[in-house]
Amino acid sequence: MKRIAVLVSGGGTNLQALIDAEKNGLFSDKGKITLVISSKDGAYALTRAETAGIPSKVIPRKDYPDAAAYTRAVTDALIEEKADIVVYAGFMTILDKQITDAFPYKMINVHPALIPSFCGKGYYGLHVHEEALKRGVKLSGATVHFVTEECDGGPIILQKAVEVKNSDTPETLQKRIMEQAEWKILPEAVRLLCEDRVSVNNGIATVKDE
Ligand code: GAR
C-alpha cells in the first residue's frame, strides 16, 4: 500500500475529491492518504483532513526565510512520513530542487489550465482563469503532471478540456473546471500511480493500459 501525502494551502476541494475517492474505493488497497501538510495555518483543507480522520501538519511558509529553508522542512516531513506519492492539491508555494531530488517522479500537481497554456510562475488560482478569459480562449481545463524543477513543466499525466462560456467570470470558470476536470483527473492520476501504471521516458509520461 502506497502512503499518499497531500500538500495544501487553501480551501482543499481537491483534497476533498481525493478523500472521497479513497472512501469510494478508487485506490482499493493500493493507496491511502496518510498525511496532509498545509503551508498556511487555518486553511479550510485542515478541517477537511480532520473530519476525515487524516493526520495533518502545518508548516507555515511565513516562518521560513527562503524557499530553500522551507523546502528542507517540507522534504524532511515527507521523508519522515515515508511518503510514496506526494500530491500538490492547491499548494501555492514553489519548492526547490531538494524535494524533486528526494521524490523523483513521485510528486504530482493539479494545474487549472491546459498546460502549456497559462502556466508557470505567477499562474495560480484565480489568476489562471483571469488570463484565460483575457485571451479569449474557448476551451480551458486542467492538467495533472509530475512535479519537476521547472514550475508546471513536468511530464503531463492527464488532461481534461472544459468549455469556456461567453458569460464566464474567473470564478464561474474556476468552478466549472474544478467540477468537470480537476476533481476527476486528480484522483484518477493518483489511482494510476498507486497501480504503478505511469512511466516516464525522455520527459514524456505514458499511462499503461489496464
Ligand atoms: C485549484 O484550482 C488548483 O488547481 C489551483 O488552485 C486551486 C486550489 O483549490 N492550483 C494552482 O493554481 C497551482 N498552480 P482547492 O484548495 O480547493 O483544491
XYZ file of C-alpha atoms and ligand atoms in Angstrom:
228
model
C 0.000 0.000 0.000
C 1.374 3.379 -1.024
C 1.422 6.152 1.523
C -0.034 9.313 -0.015
C 0.831 12.759 1.360
C -1.202 15.746 0.185
C 0.167 19.313 0.229
C -2.413 22.103 0.501
C -2.652 25.850 1.081
C -6.331 26.774 0.922
C -9.883 25.514 0.641
C -8.901 21.968 -0.169
C -11.647 20.968 -2.608
C -9.104 18.840 -4.474
C -8.094 17.217 -1.187
C -11.803 16.508 -0.639
C -12.012 14.852 -4.058
C -9.110 12.598 -3.026
C -10.683 11.809 0.348
C -13.987 10.917 -1.357
C -12.198 8.816 -3.978
C -10.395 6.832 -1.294
C -13.654 6.371 0.614
C -15.342 5.121 -2.574
C -12.610 2.524 -3.069
C -10.871 4.102 -6.081
C -7.423 3.269 -4.712
C -8.601 -0.159 -3.418
C -5.926 -1.448 -1.046
C -3.117 0.117 -3.081
C -3.107 3.616 -1.604
C -4.073 5.562 1.485
C -3.849 9.261 2.367
C -1.691 9.216 5.480
C -0.767 12.887 5.903
C -1.911 16.367 4.890
C 0.616 19.218 5.061
C -0.575 22.818 4.869
C 1.608 25.833 4.136
C -0.981 28.023 5.887
C -2.369 27.927 9.369
C -6.167 27.958 9.387
C -6.560 26.636 5.817
C -10.001 25.036 5.449
C -8.271 21.986 3.950
C -7.083 21.210 7.507
C -10.696 20.960 8.676
C -11.417 18.567 5.806
C -8.468 16.383 6.884
C -9.600 16.402 10.495
C -13.188 15.468 9.553
C -11.827 12.548 7.531
C -9.563 11.462 10.402
C -6.344 12.119 8.469
C -3.316 13.395 10.435
C -2.178 16.846 9.395
C 0.756 19.145 9.925
C 1.076 22.882 9.398
C 4.442 24.022 8.084
C 3.846 27.753 7.664
C 5.676 29.302 4.730
C 5.900 32.602 6.585
C 8.060 31.029 9.320
C 10.931 30.335 6.890
C 13.339 32.901 5.463
C 13.567 31.492 1.930
C 12.465 28.736 -0.445
C 15.497 26.580 0.417
C 14.800 26.513 4.160
C 11.097 25.919 3.553
C 11.733 23.132 1.040
C 14.071 21.418 3.529
C 11.370 21.453 6.208
C 8.667 20.026 3.894
C 11.059 17.448 2.406
C 12.121 16.261 5.878
C 8.474 15.882 6.934
C 7.719 13.806 3.815
C 10.789 11.608 4.319
C 9.819 11.046 7.957
C 6.318 10.145 6.746
C 7.815 7.616 4.296
C 5.550 9.079 1.611
C 5.395 7.069 -1.620
C 3.254 9.596 -3.501
C 3.120 13.351 -2.883
C 0.178 15.323 -4.265
C 0.178 19.106 -4.636
C -3.529 19.917 -4.292
C -3.816 23.700 -4.433
C -0.348 24.023 -2.885
C 0.643 27.608 -3.605
C 4.336 27.525 -2.726
C 7.147 26.784 -5.155
C 9.679 24.356 -3.708
C 13.230 23.916 -4.980
C 15.345 21.025 -6.274
C 15.836 19.436 -2.826
C 12.324 17.987 -2.951
C 12.380 16.831 -6.590
C 15.700 15.084 -5.872
C 14.191 13.341 -2.832
C 10.953 12.320 -4.619
C 11.738 11.962 -8.332
C 8.556 11.283 -10.346
C 6.697 10.622 -7.116
C 5.109 14.053 -6.878
C 2.163 15.285 -8.922
C 0.420 18.641 -9.213
C -3.014 19.654 -10.463
C -2.991 22.857 -12.516
C -6.213 24.625 -13.558
C -5.415 25.062 -17.276
C -4.341 23.020 -20.274
C -0.531 23.130 -19.956
C 1.465 24.607 -21.747
C -1.153 27.395 -21.722
C -1.481 29.706 -18.714
C 1.154 28.066 -16.540
C 4.458 28.786 -14.837
C 5.406 31.336 -12.223
C 2.560 33.708 -11.303
C -0.140 31.471 -12.789
C -2.035 30.108 -9.816
C -5.601 30.032 -8.530
C -7.959 32.626 -9.996
C -5.149 34.401 -11.911
C -5.046 31.467 -14.322
C -8.718 31.910 -15.195
C -8.416 35.701 -15.430
C -5.669 35.267 -18.032
C -7.609 32.613 -19.953
C -10.631 34.942 -20.184
C -8.415 37.892 -21.188
C -7.016 35.821 -24.046
C -10.481 34.750 -25.120
C -9.797 31.024 -25.257
C -12.850 28.885 -25.957
C -11.512 25.824 -24.175
C -9.559 25.607 -20.966
C -9.339 22.746 -18.491
C -6.979 21.068 -16.078
C -3.706 19.172 -16.162
C -2.113 16.698 -13.765
C 1.640 16.496 -14.232
C 4.734 15.305 -12.426
C 6.460 17.959 -10.377
C 9.979 18.673 -11.587
C 12.375 21.561 -11.039
C 10.606 23.586 -13.724
C 7.411 25.224 -12.427
C 4.436 23.476 -14.168
C 6.932 21.962 -16.622
C 6.993 18.279 -15.638
C 5.680 15.382 -17.756
C 1.916 15.546 -18.320
C -0.070 12.578 -16.989
C -3.720 13.524 -17.621
C -5.610 16.475 -19.081
C -9.277 17.324 -19.493
C -10.743 20.160 -21.561
C -13.642 22.299 -20.355
C -15.744 24.744 -22.381
C -15.424 28.480 -21.707
C -18.744 30.368 -21.875
C -19.318 33.968 -23.042
C -20.773 34.860 -19.658
C -17.875 33.411 -17.624
C -16.165 35.294 -14.829
C -12.897 33.930 -13.382
C -14.972 32.483 -10.532
C -17.538 30.655 -12.714
C -14.797 29.299 -14.979
C -12.784 28.130 -11.966
C -15.850 26.330 -10.572
C -16.633 24.572 -13.869
C -13.009 23.492 -14.343
C -12.867 22.144 -10.800
C -16.141 20.229 -11.118
C -15.658 18.890 -14.643
C -11.900 18.356 -14.684
C -9.764 18.758 -11.548
C -11.867 16.712 -9.155
C -11.950 13.888 -11.717
C -8.433 13.735 -13.135
C -6.562 14.271 -9.859
C -7.986 11.173 -8.107
C -7.638 9.247 -11.372
C -3.937 10.168 -11.630
C -3.372 9.087 -8.022
C -5.041 5.765 -8.819
C -2.712 5.307 -11.817
C 0.341 5.950 -9.619
C -0.971 3.567 -6.941
C -1.222 0.924 -9.665
C 2.307 1.733 -10.990
C 0.853 2.468 -14.418
C 2.706 5.688 -15.272
C 6.186 5.635 -16.772
C 8.390 8.487 -17.976
C 10.743 8.319 -20.938
C 12.591 11.313 -22.390
C 10.349 13.696 -20.468
C 7.112 12.118 -21.733
C 4.741 10.347 -19.352
C 2.868 7.311 -20.649
C -0.093 5.624 -18.979
C -0.161 1.856 -19.359
C -3.486 0.300 -20.273
C -5.232 -1.769 -17.635
C -7.300 24.666 -7.740
O -7.998 25.216 -8.829
C -5.903 24.220 -8.188
O -5.880 23.663 -9.469
C -5.172 25.533 -8.158
O -5.664 26.196 -7.022
C -6.987 25.733 -6.707
C -6.976 25.188 -5.294
O -8.255 24.850 -4.867
N -3.761 25.306 -8.112
C -2.885 26.112 -8.691
O -3.191 27.134 -9.276
C -1.431 25.681 -8.566
N -0.633 26.335 -9.556
P -8.505 23.834 -3.665
O -7.687 24.328 -2.476
O -9.981 23.984 -3.417
O -8.124 22.451 -4.108
